[in-house]
mmCIF file of C-alpha atoms in Angstrom:
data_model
loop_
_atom_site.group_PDB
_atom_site.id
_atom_site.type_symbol
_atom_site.label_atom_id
_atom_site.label_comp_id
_atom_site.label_asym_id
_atom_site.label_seq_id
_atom_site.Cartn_x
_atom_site.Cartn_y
_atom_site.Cartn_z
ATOM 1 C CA UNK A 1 47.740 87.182 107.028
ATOM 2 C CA UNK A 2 44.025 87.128 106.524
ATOM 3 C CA UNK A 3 43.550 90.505 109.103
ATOM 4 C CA UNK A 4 46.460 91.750 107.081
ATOM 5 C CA UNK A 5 44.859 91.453 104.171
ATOM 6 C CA UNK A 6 41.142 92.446 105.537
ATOM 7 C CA UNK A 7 42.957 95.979 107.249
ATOM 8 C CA UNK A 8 44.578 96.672 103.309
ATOM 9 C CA UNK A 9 41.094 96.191 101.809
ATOM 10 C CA UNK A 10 39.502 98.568 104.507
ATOM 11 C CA UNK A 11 41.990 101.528 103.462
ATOM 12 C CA UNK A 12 40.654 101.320 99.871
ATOM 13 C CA UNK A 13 36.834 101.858 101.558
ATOM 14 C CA UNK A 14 38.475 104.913 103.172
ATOM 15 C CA UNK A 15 39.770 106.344 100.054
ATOM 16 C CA UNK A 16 36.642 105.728 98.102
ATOM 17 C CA UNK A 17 35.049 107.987 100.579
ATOM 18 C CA UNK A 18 36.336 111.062 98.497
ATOM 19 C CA UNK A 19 35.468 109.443 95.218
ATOM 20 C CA UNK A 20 32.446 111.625 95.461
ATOM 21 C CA UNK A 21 34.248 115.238 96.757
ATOM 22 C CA UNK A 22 37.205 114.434 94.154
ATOM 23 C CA UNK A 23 34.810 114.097 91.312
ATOM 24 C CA UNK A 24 32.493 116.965 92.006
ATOM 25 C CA UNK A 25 35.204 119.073 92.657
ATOM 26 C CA UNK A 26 37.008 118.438 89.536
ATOM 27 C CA UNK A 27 34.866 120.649 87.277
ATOM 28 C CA UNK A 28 33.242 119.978 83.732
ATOM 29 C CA UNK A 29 35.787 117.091 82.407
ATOM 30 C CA UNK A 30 33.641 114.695 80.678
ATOM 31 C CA UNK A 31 33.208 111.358 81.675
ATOM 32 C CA UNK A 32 35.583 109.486 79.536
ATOM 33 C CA UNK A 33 38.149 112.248 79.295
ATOM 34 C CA UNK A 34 38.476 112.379 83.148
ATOM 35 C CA UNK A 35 38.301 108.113 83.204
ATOM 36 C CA UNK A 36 41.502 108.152 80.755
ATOM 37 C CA UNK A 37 43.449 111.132 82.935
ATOM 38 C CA UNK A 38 42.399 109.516 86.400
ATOM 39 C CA UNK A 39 43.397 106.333 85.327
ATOM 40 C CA UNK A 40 46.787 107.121 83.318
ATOM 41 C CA UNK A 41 47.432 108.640 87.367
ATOM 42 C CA UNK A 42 46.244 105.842 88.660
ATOM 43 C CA UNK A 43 48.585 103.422 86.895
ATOM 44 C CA UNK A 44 52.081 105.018 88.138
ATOM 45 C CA UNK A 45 52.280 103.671 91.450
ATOM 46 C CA UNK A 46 52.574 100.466 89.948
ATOM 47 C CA UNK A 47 54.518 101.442 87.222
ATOM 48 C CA UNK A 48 57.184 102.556 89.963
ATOM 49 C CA UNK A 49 57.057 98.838 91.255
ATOM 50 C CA UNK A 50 57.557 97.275 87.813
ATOM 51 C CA UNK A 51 60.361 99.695 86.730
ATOM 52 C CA UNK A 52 62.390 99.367 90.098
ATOM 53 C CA UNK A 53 61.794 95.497 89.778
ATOM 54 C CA UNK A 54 61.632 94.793 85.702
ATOM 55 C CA UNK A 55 61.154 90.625 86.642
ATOM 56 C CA UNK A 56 57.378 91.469 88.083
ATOM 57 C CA UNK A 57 56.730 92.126 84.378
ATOM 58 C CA UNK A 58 55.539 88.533 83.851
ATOM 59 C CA UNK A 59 53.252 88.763 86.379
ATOM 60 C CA UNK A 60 51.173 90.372 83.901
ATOM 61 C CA UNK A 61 50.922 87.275 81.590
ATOM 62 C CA UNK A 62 47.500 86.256 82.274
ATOM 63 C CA UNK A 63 44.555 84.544 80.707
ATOM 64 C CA UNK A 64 42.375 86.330 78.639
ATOM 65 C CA UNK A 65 39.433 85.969 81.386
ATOM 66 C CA UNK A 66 41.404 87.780 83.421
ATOM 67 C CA UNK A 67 41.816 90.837 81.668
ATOM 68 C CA UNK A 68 38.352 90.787 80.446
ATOM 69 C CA UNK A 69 36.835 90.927 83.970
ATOM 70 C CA UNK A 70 39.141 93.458 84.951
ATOM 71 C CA UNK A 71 38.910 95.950 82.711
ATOM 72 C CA UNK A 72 35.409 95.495 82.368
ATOM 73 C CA UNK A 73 35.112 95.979 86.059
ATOM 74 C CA UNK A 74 37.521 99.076 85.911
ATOM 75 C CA UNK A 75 36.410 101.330 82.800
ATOM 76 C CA UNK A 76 32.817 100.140 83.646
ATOM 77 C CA UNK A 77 32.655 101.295 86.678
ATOM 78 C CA UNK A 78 33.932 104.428 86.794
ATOM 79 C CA UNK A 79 32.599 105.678 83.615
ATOM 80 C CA UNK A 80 29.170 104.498 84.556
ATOM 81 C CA UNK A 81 29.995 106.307 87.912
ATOM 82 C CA UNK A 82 30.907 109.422 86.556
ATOM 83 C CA UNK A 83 28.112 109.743 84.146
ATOM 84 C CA UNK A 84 25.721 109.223 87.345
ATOM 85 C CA UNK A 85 27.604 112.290 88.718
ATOM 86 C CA UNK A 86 27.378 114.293 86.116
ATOM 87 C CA UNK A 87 23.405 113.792 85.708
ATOM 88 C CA UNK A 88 22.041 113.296 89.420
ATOM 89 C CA UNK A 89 22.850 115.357 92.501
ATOM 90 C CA UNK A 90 26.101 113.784 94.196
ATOM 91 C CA UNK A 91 24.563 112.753 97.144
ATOM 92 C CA UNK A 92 21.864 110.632 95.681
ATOM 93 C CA UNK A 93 23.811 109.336 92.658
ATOM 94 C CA UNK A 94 26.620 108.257 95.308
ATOM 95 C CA UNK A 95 24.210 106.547 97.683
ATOM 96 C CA UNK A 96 22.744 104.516 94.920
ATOM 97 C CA UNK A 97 26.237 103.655 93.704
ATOM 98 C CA UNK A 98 27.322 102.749 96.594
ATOM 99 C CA UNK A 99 24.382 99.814 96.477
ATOM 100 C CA UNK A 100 27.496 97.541 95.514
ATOM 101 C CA UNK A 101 28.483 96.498 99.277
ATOM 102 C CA UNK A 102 25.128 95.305 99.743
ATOM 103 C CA UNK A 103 25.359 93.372 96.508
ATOM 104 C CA UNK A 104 28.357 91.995 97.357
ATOM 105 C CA UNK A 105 27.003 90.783 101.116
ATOM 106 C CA UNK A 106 24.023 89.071 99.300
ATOM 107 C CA UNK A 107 26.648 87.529 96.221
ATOM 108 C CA UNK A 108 28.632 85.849 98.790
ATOM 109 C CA UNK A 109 26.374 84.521 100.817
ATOM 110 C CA UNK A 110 25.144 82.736 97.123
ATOM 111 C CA UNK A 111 28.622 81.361 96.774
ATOM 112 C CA UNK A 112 28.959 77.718 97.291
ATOM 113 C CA UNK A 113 29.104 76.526 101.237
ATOM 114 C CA UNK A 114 27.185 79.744 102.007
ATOM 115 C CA UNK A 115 23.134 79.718 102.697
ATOM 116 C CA UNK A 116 21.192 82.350 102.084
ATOM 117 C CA UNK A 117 18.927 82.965 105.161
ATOM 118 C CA UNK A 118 16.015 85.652 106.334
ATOM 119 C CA UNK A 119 18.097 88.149 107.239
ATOM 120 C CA UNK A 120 19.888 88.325 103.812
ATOM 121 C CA UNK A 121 17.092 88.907 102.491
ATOM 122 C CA UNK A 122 15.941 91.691 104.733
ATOM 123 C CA UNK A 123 18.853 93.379 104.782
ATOM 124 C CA UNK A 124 18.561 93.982 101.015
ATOM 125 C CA UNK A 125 14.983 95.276 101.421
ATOM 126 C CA UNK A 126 15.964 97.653 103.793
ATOM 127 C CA UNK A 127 19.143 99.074 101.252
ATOM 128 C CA UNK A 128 16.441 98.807 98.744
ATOM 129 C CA UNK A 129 14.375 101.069 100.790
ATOM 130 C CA UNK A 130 16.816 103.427 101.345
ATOM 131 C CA UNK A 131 17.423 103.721 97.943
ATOM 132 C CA UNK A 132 13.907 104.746 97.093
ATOM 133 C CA UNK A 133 14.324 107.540 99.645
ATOM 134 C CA UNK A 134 16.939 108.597 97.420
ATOM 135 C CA UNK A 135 15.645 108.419 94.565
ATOM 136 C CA UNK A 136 12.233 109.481 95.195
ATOM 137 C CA UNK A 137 10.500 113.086 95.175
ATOM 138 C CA UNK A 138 6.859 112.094 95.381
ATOM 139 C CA UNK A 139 6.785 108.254 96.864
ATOM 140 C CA UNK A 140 8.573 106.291 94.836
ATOM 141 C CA UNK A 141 8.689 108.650 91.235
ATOM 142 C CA UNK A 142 11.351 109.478 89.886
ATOM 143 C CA UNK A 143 12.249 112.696 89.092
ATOM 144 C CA UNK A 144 12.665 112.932 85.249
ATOM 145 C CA UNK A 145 15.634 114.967 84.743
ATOM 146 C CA UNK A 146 17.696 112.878 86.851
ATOM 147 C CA UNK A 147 17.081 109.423 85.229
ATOM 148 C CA UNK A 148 19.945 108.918 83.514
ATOM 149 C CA UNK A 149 22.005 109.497 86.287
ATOM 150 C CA UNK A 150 20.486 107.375 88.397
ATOM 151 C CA UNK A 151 20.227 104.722 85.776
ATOM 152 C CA UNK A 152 24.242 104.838 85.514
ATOM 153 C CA UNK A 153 24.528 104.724 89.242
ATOM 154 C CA UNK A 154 22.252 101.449 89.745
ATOM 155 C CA UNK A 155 24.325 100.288 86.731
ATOM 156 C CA UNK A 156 27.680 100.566 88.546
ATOM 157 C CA UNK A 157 26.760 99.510 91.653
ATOM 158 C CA UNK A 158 25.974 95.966 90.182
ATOM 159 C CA UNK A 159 29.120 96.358 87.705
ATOM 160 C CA UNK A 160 31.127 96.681 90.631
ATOM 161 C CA UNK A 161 30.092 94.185 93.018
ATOM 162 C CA UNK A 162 29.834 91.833 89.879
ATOM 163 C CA UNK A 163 33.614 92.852 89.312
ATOM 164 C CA UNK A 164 34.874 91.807 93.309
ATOM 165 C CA UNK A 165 32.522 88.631 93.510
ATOM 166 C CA UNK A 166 34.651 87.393 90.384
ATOM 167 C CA UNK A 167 38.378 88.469 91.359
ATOM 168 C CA UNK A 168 38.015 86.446 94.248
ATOM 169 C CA UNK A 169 38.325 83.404 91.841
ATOM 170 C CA UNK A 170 41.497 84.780 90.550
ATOM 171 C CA UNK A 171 42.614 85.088 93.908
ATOM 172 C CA UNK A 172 46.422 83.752 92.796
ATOM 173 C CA UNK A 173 46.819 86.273 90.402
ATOM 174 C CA UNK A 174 49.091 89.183 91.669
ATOM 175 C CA UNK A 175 48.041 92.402 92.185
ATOM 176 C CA UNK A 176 50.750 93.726 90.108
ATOM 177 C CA UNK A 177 47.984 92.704 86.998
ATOM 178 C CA UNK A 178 46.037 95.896 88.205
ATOM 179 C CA UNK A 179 48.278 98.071 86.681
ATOM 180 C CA UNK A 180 47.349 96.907 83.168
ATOM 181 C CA UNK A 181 43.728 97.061 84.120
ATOM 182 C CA UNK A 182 44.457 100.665 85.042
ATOM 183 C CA UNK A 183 46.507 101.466 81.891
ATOM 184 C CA UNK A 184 44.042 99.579 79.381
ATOM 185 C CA UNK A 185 41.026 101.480 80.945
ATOM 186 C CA UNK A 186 43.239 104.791 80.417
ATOM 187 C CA UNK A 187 43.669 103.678 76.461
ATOM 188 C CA UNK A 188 40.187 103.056 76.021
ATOM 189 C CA UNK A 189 38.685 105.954 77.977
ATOM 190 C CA UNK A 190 40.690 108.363 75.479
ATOM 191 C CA UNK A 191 39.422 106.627 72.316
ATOM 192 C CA UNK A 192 35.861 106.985 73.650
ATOM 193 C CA UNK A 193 36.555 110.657 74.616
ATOM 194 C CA UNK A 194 38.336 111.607 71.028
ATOM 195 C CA UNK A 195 35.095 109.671 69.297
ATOM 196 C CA UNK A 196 32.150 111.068 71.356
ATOM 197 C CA UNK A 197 33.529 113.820 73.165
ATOM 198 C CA UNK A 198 34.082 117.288 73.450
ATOM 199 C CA UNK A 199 38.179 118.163 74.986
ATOM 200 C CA UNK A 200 37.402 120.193 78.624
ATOM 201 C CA UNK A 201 40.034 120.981 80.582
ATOM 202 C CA UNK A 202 40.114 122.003 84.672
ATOM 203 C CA UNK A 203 39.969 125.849 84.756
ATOM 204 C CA UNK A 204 41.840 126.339 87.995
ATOM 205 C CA UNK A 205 44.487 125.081 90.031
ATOM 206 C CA UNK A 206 41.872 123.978 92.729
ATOM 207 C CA UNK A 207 40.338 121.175 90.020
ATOM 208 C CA UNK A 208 43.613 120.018 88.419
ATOM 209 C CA UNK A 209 44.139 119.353 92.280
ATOM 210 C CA UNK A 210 41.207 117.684 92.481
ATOM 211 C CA UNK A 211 41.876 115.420 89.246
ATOM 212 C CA UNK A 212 45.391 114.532 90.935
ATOM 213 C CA UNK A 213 43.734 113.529 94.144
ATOM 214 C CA UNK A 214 41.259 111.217 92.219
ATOM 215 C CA UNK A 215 43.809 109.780 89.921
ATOM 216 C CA UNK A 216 46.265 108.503 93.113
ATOM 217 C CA UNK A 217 43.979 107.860 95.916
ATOM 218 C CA UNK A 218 40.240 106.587 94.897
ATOM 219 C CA UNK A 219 41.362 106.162 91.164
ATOM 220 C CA UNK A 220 44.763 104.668 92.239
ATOM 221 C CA UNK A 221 46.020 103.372 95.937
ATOM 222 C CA UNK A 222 42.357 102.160 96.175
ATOM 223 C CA UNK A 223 42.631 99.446 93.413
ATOM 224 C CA UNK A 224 45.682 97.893 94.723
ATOM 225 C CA UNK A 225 44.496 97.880 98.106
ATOM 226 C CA UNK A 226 41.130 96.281 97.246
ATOM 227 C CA UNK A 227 42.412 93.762 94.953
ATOM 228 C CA UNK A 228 44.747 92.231 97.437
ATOM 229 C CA UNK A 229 41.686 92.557 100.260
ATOM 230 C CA UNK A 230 39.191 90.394 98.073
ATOM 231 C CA UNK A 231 41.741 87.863 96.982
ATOM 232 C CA UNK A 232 43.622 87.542 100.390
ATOM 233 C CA UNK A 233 41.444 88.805 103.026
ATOM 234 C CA UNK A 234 37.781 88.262 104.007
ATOM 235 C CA UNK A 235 35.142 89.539 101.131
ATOM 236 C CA UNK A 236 32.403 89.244 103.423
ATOM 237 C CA UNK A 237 33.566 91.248 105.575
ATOM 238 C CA UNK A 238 35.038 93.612 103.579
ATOM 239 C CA UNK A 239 31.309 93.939 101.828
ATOM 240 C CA UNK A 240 29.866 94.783 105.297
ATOM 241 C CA UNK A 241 32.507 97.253 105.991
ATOM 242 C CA UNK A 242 32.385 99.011 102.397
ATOM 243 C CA UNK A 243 28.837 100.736 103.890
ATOM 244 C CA UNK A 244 31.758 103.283 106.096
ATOM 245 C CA UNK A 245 32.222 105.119 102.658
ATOM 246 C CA UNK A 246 28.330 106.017 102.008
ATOM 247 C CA UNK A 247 28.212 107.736 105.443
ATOM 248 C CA UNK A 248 31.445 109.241 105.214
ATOM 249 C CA UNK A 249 30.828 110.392 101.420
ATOM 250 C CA UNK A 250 27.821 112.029 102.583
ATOM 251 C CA UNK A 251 29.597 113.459 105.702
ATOM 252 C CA UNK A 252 32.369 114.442 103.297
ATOM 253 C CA UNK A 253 29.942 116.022 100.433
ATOM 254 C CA UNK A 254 28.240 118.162 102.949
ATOM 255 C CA UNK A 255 30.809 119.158 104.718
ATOM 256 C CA UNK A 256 32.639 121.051 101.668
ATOM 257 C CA UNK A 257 29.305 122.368 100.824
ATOM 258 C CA UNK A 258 28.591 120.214 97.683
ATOM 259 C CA UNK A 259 25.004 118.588 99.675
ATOM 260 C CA UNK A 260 22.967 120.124 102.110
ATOM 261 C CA UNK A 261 21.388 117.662 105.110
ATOM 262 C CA UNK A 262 18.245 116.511 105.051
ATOM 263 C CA UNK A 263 16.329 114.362 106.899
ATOM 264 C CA UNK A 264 15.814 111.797 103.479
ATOM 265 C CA UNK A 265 19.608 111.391 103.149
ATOM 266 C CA UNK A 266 19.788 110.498 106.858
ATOM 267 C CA UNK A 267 17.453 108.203 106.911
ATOM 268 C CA UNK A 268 18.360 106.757 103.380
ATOM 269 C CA UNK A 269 21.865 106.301 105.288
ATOM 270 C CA UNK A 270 20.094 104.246 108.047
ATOM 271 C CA UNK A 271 18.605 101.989 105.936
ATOM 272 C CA UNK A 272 21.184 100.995 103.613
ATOM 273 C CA UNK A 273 23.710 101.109 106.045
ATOM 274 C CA UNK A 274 21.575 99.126 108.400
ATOM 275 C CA UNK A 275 20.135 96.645 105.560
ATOM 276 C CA UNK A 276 24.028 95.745 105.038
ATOM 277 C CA UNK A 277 25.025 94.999 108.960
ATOM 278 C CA UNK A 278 22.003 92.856 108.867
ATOM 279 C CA UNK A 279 22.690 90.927 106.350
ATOM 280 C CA UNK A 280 26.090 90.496 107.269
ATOM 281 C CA UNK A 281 25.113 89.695 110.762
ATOM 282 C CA UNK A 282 26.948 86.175 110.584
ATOM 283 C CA UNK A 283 30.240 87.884 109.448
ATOM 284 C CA UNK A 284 30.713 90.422 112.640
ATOM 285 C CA UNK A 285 30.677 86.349 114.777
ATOM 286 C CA UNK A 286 33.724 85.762 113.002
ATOM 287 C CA UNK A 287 36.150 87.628 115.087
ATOM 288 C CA UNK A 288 37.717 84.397 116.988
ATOM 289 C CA UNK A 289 38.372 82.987 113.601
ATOM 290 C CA UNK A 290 40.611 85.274 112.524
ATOM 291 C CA UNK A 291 43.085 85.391 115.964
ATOM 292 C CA UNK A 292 44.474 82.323 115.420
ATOM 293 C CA UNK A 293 45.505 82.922 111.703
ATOM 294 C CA UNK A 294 47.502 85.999 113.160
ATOM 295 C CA UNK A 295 49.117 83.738 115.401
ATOM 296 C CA UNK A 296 50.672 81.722 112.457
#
């Protein structure tokens, strides 16, 4: 059941490996206006579950805590993450997003019966590394006009990591619960976007396709499939493996023409991708542990 639960996490790290594509492909939808249409999408698969079974309704009487975390996670996130978009080139705003695996390594190993050792530590030096490549023109400046976007993406990359290291206390709360995270984040994205923004609508076909895609897959599947993976599989391992959807993002991104390579990114890739193994060193050891729970 654990593996189970490990393999249904993964496919949420494969889906948020077009987070990036999805978004920058949408066109000029403002940041809370496309968090309250990609979430509104994101809520119907489980909508179809509670209408086709009306008694999973009270799975969604839960303590306040609960909600708070979850939303917070949720509408945080993703409105901090498409703010960084919007204000950094996608490359280097996703990189520096997708800091949270590392985070989420180092947060567990911080968790009672865990030890933090040397290599913890060294493997968040090296992501932090990486992330100056990223974020650095000249050395370590930063390059003015992209500040706020990289502020927001540092931002979400500890809102999110913050977000999976706490849902794994929760872990006998059903996933069903997601859907009202989804719907509540909808709700208040669209009274942020009527009070601060301006209404901007996709001007083809090809980005209302895009919005679709990033309401049911990253913006949708992905949250059900995560949430069960924290509560019921292994988080540690799950951090570790979350460093797939940098390198594919950036695989992805320049692939459709939306990055070019460069030898920064690559090696930027390297580091964070190599800080995060390292620090997760103990977790790849754990294979033989998880055989005989699949034998139960």
């Amino acid at each position: 059941m654990k593996l189970r639960a490990t393999l249904i996490g993964f496919t949420a790290i494969l889906m948020w490996s077009f987070l990036a594509l999805f978004t920058a492909a949408s066109g000029k939808m403002p940041p809370f206006q496309l968090s309250a249409v990609c979430f509104a999408i994101g809520s119907l698969p489980g909508l179809a579950v509670l209408v086709a079974n009306p008694a999973r309704l009270a799975l969604l009487k839960q303590p306040a805590k609960v909600w708070i975390i979850g939303i917070s996670g949720l509408f945080g996130y993703h409105f901090l993450y498409f703010t960084a978009l919007r204000n950094a080139p996608a490359v280097e705003a996703g990189l520096i997003a997708y800091l949270w695996p590392l985070l989420i390594v180092v947060g567990s190993a911080l968790l009672p019966g865990e030890r933090l050792r040397w290599y913890h530590v060294a493997g968040a030096l090296a992501g932090l590394c990486g992330t100056f490549l990223i974020v650095g023109r000249n050395g370590i400046d930063f390059n003015g006009a992209y500040s706020v976007g990289y502020a927001a993406a540092f931002l979400c990359a500890f809102t999110w990591s913050g977000y999976s290291l706490l849902t794994r206390r929760f872990d006998a709360v059903s996933t069903d619960v997601v859907t009202g995270f989804c719907l509540a984040t909808s709700i208040l994205s669209l009274i942020c976007h009527l009070g601060l923004e301006t209404t901007v609508w996709p001007a083809t076909p090809f980005e209302w396709l895009a919005v679709a895609e990033l309401g049911l897959l990253p913006v949708g599947a992905a949250f059900y499939a995560w949430d069960h993976g924290v509560k019921n599989g292994d988080i540690q391992i799950l951090g570790a493996a979350s460093y797939a959807a940098p390198l594919l993002s950036t695989l992805i991104l320049t692939l459709f023409g939306f990055a070019e390579p460069s030898w920064r990114i690559a090696l930027a890739c390297l580091l964070v991708t190599g800080g995060a193994a390292l620090a997760a060193r103990d977790m790849f050891r754990r294979k033989t542990q998880v055989q005989p729970a699949a034998a139960e």
